[in-house]
Amino acid sequence: MKQPNVLLIILDATRVDHCSYYNPALPTTPALDELAAEGVIFQAAFACAPWTLPAMSAILTGLYPAQTNIEARRVLASTHQTLAARLKAHGYATFAISKNNWFGSEFGLLQGFDAFHKLWQLLQTKTDLTEVSLSQAYPGQNLVISAAKGSLRGNWLKNTVNLLSRRVKVLKDSDYGARRTSQPVQQWISAQSGPWFALVHYLEAHLEYKPPIQWARQFTDDWPQAQTLLAADQVRRCYRHITGVERLTPEELRVWRQLYAAEVAYQDHALGQLLRWLKETGRYNDTLIIVVADHGESLGEHGLLNHLYGVYDPLIHVPLVMRGPGIGRGSKVSSLVQTNDIFGTVLTAAGAPLPDHARSLLDAHGTRRYIVAEYGPPRTPHSDLLARFSLQASDFAPFMRSLVAVRTERHKLITGSDGTLELYDLANDPAELANQAAGAPEKLVELRGLLAEWQSAVGLAPAQQTASVAPPVVAPEVAARLKALGYLD
């Protein structure tokens, strides 16, 4: 059997309830809906973590974050062979494109990729220069002088063009790279003569929510309020809201959610363009296409925004659609699955050897009795971000804990490193508002037993989940880009 091409599309921070196939009341994802009608929908797919680095490491290795200790290390060790590396060894050409800076070479996710296109650069170069990074690298100096110094670290002409492209960016024309994604992907795919694996990572649904104006107008019904939020420092508003220092008003939060929906719709528009090109060039039917979110997003639930400080369902329940050779048409799987199962699924489809830990969604036994999601431990915010947000480190004290969730189809237990326990009956309380930990001791024991079973199955002792390791040294320009995306450490 001919090896299929593999297109893995990552929708950053995309909630399943903002996809039309799951929630028809929101007309956001016609392209994804069309793909879903031709393939299989996993209705109960869950991420292994609520933010990109550990969530993507799970997808690319088949391992839980605790097994790679990536939450503490902030880098995927080379001892964990990635999906790209395994496919490359099996004869595949490999490519990735992203604007999420956790895909920088410092963090290990790019192991095995022949080529990587940085959407945070207009012209591809090894040196990353931004206004913020220059200010950090050369504090107190004139930007022009700083740029001149920084450009000497690489191709000065390309570096200058990249810097200027950020300077002239206009809000109404801005996006997170979606409109610049298709061409590099198409060029790379067109150059391949054998089987290929391409990872395409869309960042549109990630904070900040500032879609092109036509999408913003289409999805908002209070344009003056929308304009105010579009012009705001949304990352600042986010963290002041989370800490309770300055909450978004109900009207602001309502429009905030509408802008998020607009981003999801704009992202789907870009996805549709890529899928149409595959059809027009005759590659569509020979390609295994998997569309999944790395994690979800909080839009005010539990007082949270963005994708931090929780493992509630809005953060981990994600869209997962698969279409391609050998995949049933128009089917739905309602049983629990996890995103780290994508690793074994792709290897199985490619005919590549499967490591012992891998599971495949193509297997009749690919579903799970329960899923597990992990978060933390978070780190104390940097002083420059505290100054930007006009906050104190003590404002974040309630959130400085790691979390582990174990979830069955009906119940969910969240355990905190601070000793907190949250138990929810999802059938009667899907919003996870009524904590039953004190009133349902038998169910608490049952779910704790599942958590212990998982720890044993993946070779962990409870203490290993929060093991501390020195983080990697991150270049100032990389740290600056991560902070721009709202990451505090």
XYZ file of C-alpha atoms in Angstrom:
489
model
C 0.000 0.000 0.000
C 1.290 3.459 -0.927
C 2.447 5.551 2.011
C 0.021 8.451 2.500
C 1.167 12.012 2.780
C 0.368 13.445 6.207
C -0.897 16.963 6.914
C -1.165 17.732 10.627
C -2.944 21.046 11.181
C -2.742 22.570 14.651
C -5.343 25.178 15.596
C -3.793 26.985 18.530
C -6.075 27.763 21.483
C -9.230 26.667 19.667
C -12.230 25.541 21.714
C -14.372 22.738 20.372
C -17.546 24.648 21.256
C -16.492 27.363 18.805
C -16.438 24.904 15.902
C -19.669 24.776 13.898
C -19.769 20.986 13.582
C -19.937 20.836 17.396
C -21.945 24.013 17.981
C -24.114 24.870 14.929
C -25.195 28.138 16.584
C -21.754 29.567 15.755
C -21.119 29.794 11.963
C -17.354 29.847 12.375
C -15.839 26.778 10.672
C -17.392 25.830 7.298
C -14.081 24.462 5.974
C -13.541 22.246 9.009
C -17.187 21.157 8.834
C -16.734 20.055 5.220
C -13.625 18.083 6.128
C -15.440 16.500 9.063
C -18.302 15.378 6.802
C -15.764 13.443 4.720
C -13.947 11.857 7.636
C -14.301 11.117 11.323
C -15.069 13.484 14.195
C -13.747 12.682 17.661
C -16.326 14.438 19.801
C -14.614 13.796 23.135
C -10.970 14.606 22.352
C -8.878 16.077 25.144
C -5.495 17.771 25.237
C -2.829 16.547 27.631
C -2.067 20.094 28.804
C -3.639 23.561 28.484
C -0.727 25.356 26.812
C 1.407 24.849 23.736
C 4.789 23.477 24.792
C 3.606 20.476 26.845
C 0.517 19.986 24.671
C 2.581 19.832 21.476
C 5.254 17.649 23.037
C 2.502 15.134 23.815
C 1.212 15.205 20.226
C 4.703 14.828 18.796
C 5.959 12.091 21.148
C 2.839 10.229 22.286
C 4.001 10.805 25.866
C 2.322 12.744 28.646
C 4.079 15.924 29.801
C 5.007 14.287 33.108
C 6.859 11.560 31.216
C 9.099 14.093 29.467
C 9.196 16.530 32.418
C 8.737 19.311 29.887
C 6.732 21.537 32.234
C 9.799 21.943 34.430
C 12.533 21.647 31.806
C 10.861 23.904 29.204
C 12.616 21.825 26.538
C 11.914 18.451 24.935
C 14.989 16.298 25.487
C 16.540 14.676 22.422
C 16.073 11.270 24.060
C 12.370 11.482 23.165
C 12.121 10.732 19.450
C 9.472 12.875 17.793
C 6.881 11.953 15.202
C 8.829 13.923 12.589
C 12.048 12.075 13.406
C 10.349 8.689 13.168
C 8.654 9.546 9.873
C 11.920 10.898 8.488
C 13.608 7.605 9.343
C 10.758 5.878 7.487
C 11.374 7.782 4.247
C 9.259 10.917 4.731
C 10.294 14.479 4.010
C 9.279 16.689 6.953
C 8.271 20.344 7.241
C 6.732 22.652 9.853
C 5.435 26.219 9.805
C 4.309 28.254 12.820
C 4.191 31.679 14.401
C 4.172 30.286 17.925
C 7.574 30.871 19.443
C 7.516 27.654 21.438
C 8.498 26.156 18.086
C 11.835 27.914 18.345
C 14.852 25.621 18.199
C 15.547 26.219 21.897
C 12.554 24.140 22.995
C 13.054 20.855 21.146
C 9.765 20.478 19.267
C 11.507 20.751 15.876
C 13.544 17.561 16.235
C 13.284 15.631 12.984
C 11.967 18.416 10.755
C 13.944 18.970 7.550
C 12.665 22.525 7.211
C 10.904 25.050 9.452
C 9.309 28.317 8.337
C 9.114 31.073 10.975
C 5.988 33.123 10.460
C 7.250 35.715 12.927
C 9.768 36.683 10.245
C 8.977 38.284 6.893
C 12.316 37.032 5.532
C 13.709 33.785 6.889
C 16.912 34.203 8.869
C 18.508 32.600 11.914
C 18.486 35.903 13.813
C 15.243 37.156 15.365
C 14.962 40.906 15.908
C 11.919 42.686 17.287
C 11.458 46.055 18.946
C 10.936 44.448 22.307
C 13.922 42.137 22.000
C 16.155 45.011 20.925
C 15.002 47.051 23.895
C 15.864 44.164 26.194
C 19.190 43.398 24.547
C 20.237 47.060 24.421
C 18.329 48.820 27.235
C 18.128 52.577 27.081
C 19.558 52.863 23.579
C 18.045 54.372 20.467
C 16.163 51.788 18.402
C 18.137 52.574 15.245
C 21.448 52.059 17.041
C 20.145 48.897 18.680
C 18.984 47.540 15.311
C 22.378 48.252 13.787
C 24.084 46.322 16.564
C 21.620 43.448 16.504
C 21.763 43.037 12.744
C 25.463 42.209 12.964
C 24.518 38.878 14.504
C 23.296 37.652 11.119
C 22.152 38.873 7.721
C 21.828 42.598 8.403
C 19.597 43.268 5.381
C 17.080 40.549 6.223
C 17.132 41.523 9.885
C 16.373 45.133 9.042
C 13.507 44.162 6.731
C 12.041 41.962 9.464
C 12.286 44.798 11.968
C 10.711 47.348 9.630
C 7.904 44.942 8.699
C 6.874 44.942 12.341
C 7.121 48.725 12.590
C 4.713 49.388 9.708
C 2.138 46.767 10.742
C -1.358 48.251 10.570
C -4.107 46.917 12.850
C -6.717 46.463 10.134
C -4.298 44.383 8.073
C -2.834 42.397 10.940
C -3.117 38.704 11.607
C -1.046 36.036 13.293
C 0.395 34.770 10.036
C -2.577 32.949 8.495
C -2.485 34.768 5.182
C 1.253 34.075 4.848
C 0.943 30.367 5.614
C -0.349 28.853 2.393
C 2.448 29.901 0.030
C 5.406 28.411 1.959
C 3.451 25.212 2.586
C 2.442 24.895 -1.058
C 5.967 25.588 -2.288
C 7.462 22.962 -0.015
C 4.842 20.308 -0.800
C 5.159 20.961 -4.550
C 8.879 20.256 -4.362
C 8.423 16.777 -2.850
C 8.672 13.639 -4.979
C 8.061 11.117 -2.191
C 5.846 10.896 0.889
C 5.782 13.995 3.054
C 4.729 15.108 6.528
C 3.787 18.752 7.023
C 2.822 20.350 10.332
C 0.897 23.604 9.835
C 0.281 25.600 12.993
C -2.304 28.413 12.922
C -2.097 30.945 15.762
C -5.172 33.068 14.989
C -7.308 32.016 17.961
C -4.486 32.833 20.378
C -4.662 36.007 22.458
C -4.606 38.790 21.342
C -7.925 38.636 19.467
C -7.402 41.187 16.715
C -8.725 39.675 13.493
C -8.878 41.535 10.177
C -11.583 44.162 10.308
C -14.086 42.391 8.036
C -14.137 39.376 10.374
C -14.299 41.566 13.466
C -17.300 43.448 12.052
C -19.055 40.238 11.027
C -18.919 38.655 14.484
C -19.383 41.641 16.820
C -22.627 43.508 17.453
C -21.188 46.417 19.475
C -18.656 48.007 17.162
C -17.583 50.866 19.470
C -16.815 48.346 22.208
C -15.076 46.095 19.695
C -12.900 48.988 18.513
C -11.910 49.728 22.110
C -10.838 46.129 22.688
C -9.070 45.930 19.322
C -6.989 48.967 20.283
C -6.323 47.756 23.842
C -3.361 45.895 25.278
C -5.409 42.715 25.584
C -2.667 40.809 27.384
C -2.656 43.478 30.114
C -6.470 43.377 30.309
C -6.314 39.585 30.512
C -4.017 39.395 33.521
C -5.655 42.242 35.390
C -8.945 40.388 34.921
C -7.566 37.017 36.085
C -6.055 38.498 39.236
C -9.283 40.354 40.010
C -7.593 43.754 40.015
C -9.623 45.048 37.069
C -12.308 42.753 35.742
C -13.718 43.079 32.258
C -17.292 44.301 32.429
C -20.019 41.883 31.298
C -20.326 43.824 28.023
C -16.564 43.818 27.465
C -16.433 40.089 28.133
C -19.301 39.453 25.729
C -17.528 41.320 22.915
C -14.206 39.719 23.931
C -15.821 36.344 23.189
C -17.162 37.615 19.875
C -13.683 38.723 18.804
C -12.413 35.262 19.698
C -15.122 33.724 17.504
C -14.053 36.054 14.695
C -10.483 34.783 15.004
C -11.672 31.175 14.823
C -13.644 32.019 11.668
C -10.705 33.816 10.038
C -8.470 30.864 10.896
C -10.960 28.511 9.235
C -10.912 30.710 6.128
C -7.151 30.160 5.871
C -7.593 26.436 6.472
C -10.133 26.285 3.646
C -7.694 27.892 1.226
C -5.066 25.254 1.965
C -7.520 22.378 1.644
C -8.819 23.717 -1.681
C -5.272 23.843 -3.029
C -4.752 20.191 -2.080
C -7.890 19.302 -4.045
C -6.939 21.421 -7.059
C -3.489 19.838 -7.272
C -4.719 16.268 -6.892
C -3.111 15.668 -3.507
C -6.224 15.691 -1.325
C -7.209 12.021 -1.587
C -3.652 10.779 -1.044
C -3.200 12.745 2.158
C -4.091 11.852 5.726
C -5.373 15.155 7.106
C -5.636 15.611 10.866
C -6.956 18.867 12.320
C -6.645 19.318 16.075
C -6.243 22.087 18.610
C -3.193 21.905 20.838
C -5.421 23.125 23.690
C -8.505 25.231 24.304
C -9.089 28.696 25.752
C -10.762 30.288 28.762
C -13.281 33.000 27.958
C -14.293 34.022 31.452
C -15.176 30.632 32.951
C -13.965 30.389 36.558
C -12.734 33.972 36.233
C -10.016 32.896 33.788
C -8.937 34.147 30.376
C -6.285 32.919 27.937
C -4.995 29.399 28.715
C -3.427 29.440 32.145
C -4.061 28.311 35.712
C -6.634 25.615 35.034
C -7.541 22.263 33.498
C -11.263 22.881 33.144
C -12.922 21.540 29.997
C -12.802 24.821 28.010
C -9.008 24.508 28.235
C -8.634 20.837 27.328
C -11.704 19.750 25.296
C -10.527 20.261 21.719
C -11.628 19.715 18.128
C -10.172 16.636 16.432
C -11.101 15.715 12.857
C -9.383 13.157 10.622
C -9.853 12.467 6.916
C -7.845 10.432 4.428
C -7.047 7.008 2.978
C -8.747 4.250 4.925
C -10.735 6.651 7.126
C -14.494 6.123 7.340
C -16.651 8.881 5.876
C -18.993 10.935 8.045
C -18.495 8.943 11.244
C -18.423 10.195 14.825
C -16.590 8.778 17.833
C -18.139 9.783 21.146
C -15.731 7.853 23.399
C -12.813 9.559 25.120
C -9.523 10.011 23.243
C -6.402 12.092 23.890
C -4.306 14.175 21.563
C -1.133 12.198 22.292
C -2.849 9.327 20.434
C -2.212 11.272 17.190
C 1.438 10.176 17.398
C 0.627 6.463 17.084
C -2.186 7.119 14.613
C 0.133 8.769 12.098
C 2.835 6.133 12.522
C 0.257 3.386 11.950
C -1.062 5.072 8.801
C 2.494 5.501 7.496
C 3.387 1.876 8.169
C 6.177 2.939 10.514
C 7.235 0.960 13.593
C 5.191 1.747 16.699
C 6.962 2.206 20.063
C 5.485 0.370 23.040
C 3.859 3.467 24.530
C 1.997 4.508 21.357
C -1.749 4.151 20.819
C -3.570 4.556 17.520
C -6.984 6.070 16.913
C -7.209 3.718 13.932
C -7.249 0.786 16.362
C -10.647 -0.560 17.419
C -9.405 -0.192 20.999
C -8.042 3.314 20.526
C -10.505 4.992 22.882
C -9.953 5.405 26.618
C -11.845 4.825 29.867
C -10.472 8.107 31.171
C -8.153 10.930 30.148
C -5.533 12.859 32.115
C -4.449 16.489 31.729
C -1.608 18.249 33.520
C -0.669 21.852 34.257
C 2.230 23.453 36.037
C 3.831 24.312 38.187
C 3.599 27.913 36.936
C 6.388 30.380 37.580
C 6.481 33.796 39.178
C 5.968 36.546 36.594
C 8.913 38.599 35.405
C 9.241 42.038 36.937
C 8.973 43.804 33.557
C 5.629 42.132 32.908
C 4.395 42.993 36.385
C 5.254 46.597 35.602
C 3.463 46.424 32.245
C 0.346 45.038 33.927
C 0.611 47.272 37.032
C 0.453 44.150 39.203
C 2.386 42.642 42.111
C 3.795 39.127 42.328
C 1.446 38.554 45.262
C -1.530 39.043 42.920
C -0.636 35.684 41.347
C -0.183 33.775 44.604
C -3.523 31.897 44.337
C -2.445 30.448 40.985
C 1.020 29.209 41.950
C 0.128 25.512 42.013
C 0.337 22.556 39.660
C -2.813 20.692 38.647
C -3.668 17.204 37.410
C -7.126 16.258 36.130
C -8.505 12.775 35.594
C -11.762 12.696 33.630
C -14.193 9.950 32.710
C -17.186 10.492 30.458
C -19.251 11.509 33.493
C -16.952 12.686 36.279
C -13.824 14.756 36.692
C -11.332 15.144 39.526
C -8.819 17.990 39.671
C -6.028 17.694 42.225
C -3.818 20.647 43.144
C -0.298 20.618 44.539
C -1.665 22.861 47.315
C -3.929 20.024 48.472
C -7.102 21.277 46.805
C -9.575 18.794 45.358
C -12.349 19.527 42.861
C -14.848 16.853 41.864
C -17.527 17.451 39.238
C -20.486 15.499 37.901
C -20.270 16.593 34.282
C -23.621 15.153 33.297
C -25.428 17.493 35.698
C -22.783 20.213 35.926
C -20.986 20.613 32.581
C -19.723 24.075 33.584
C -17.791 22.543 36.529
C -19.279 24.886 39.106
C -20.500 22.576 41.920
C -17.512 20.987 43.658
C -18.630 17.659 45.135
C -15.288 16.645 46.640
C -16.639 16.926 50.184
C -19.950 15.220 49.502
C -19.099 12.237 47.297
C -16.351 10.263 49.085
C -16.895 7.050 47.103
C -16.576 8.808 43.757
C -13.516 10.664 45.049
C -11.851 7.376 45.961
C -12.735 5.920 42.551
C -11.179 8.784 40.585
C -8.127 8.898 42.814
C -7.742 5.229 42.001
C -7.817 6.029 38.283
C -5.159 8.676 38.799
C -2.969 6.178 40.637
C -3.581 3.667 37.840
C -2.434 6.231 35.267
C 0.680 7.084 37.273
C 1.594 3.422 37.410
C 0.858 2.856 33.725
C 3.117 5.688 32.578
C 5.855 4.820 35.070
C 5.477 7.760 37.404
C 5.528 8.226 41.126
C 3.335 11.125 42.322
C 6.357 13.232 43.249
C 7.744 13.042 39.733
C 4.949 15.160 38.321
C 6.406 18.340 39.793
C 10.121 17.532 39.647
C 12.156 20.688 39.248
C 14.849 21.028 36.608
C 16.815 24.097 35.598
C 15.122 25.676 32.564
C 17.067 26.276 29.347
C 18.772 29.581 28.675
C 16.485 31.499 26.324
C 17.782 34.288 24.089
C 16.350 37.771 24.844
C 14.563 38.001 21.490
C 12.832 34.644 22.070
C 11.779 35.654 25.573
C 10.411 38.909 24.172
C 8.265 37.123 21.584
C 6.892 34.723 24.204
C 5.978 37.623 26.458
C 4.229 39.300 23.537
C 2.033 36.186 23.293
C 1.119 36.555 26.976
C 3.434 33.993 28.594
C 4.691 35.191 31.948
C 7.870 33.112 32.221
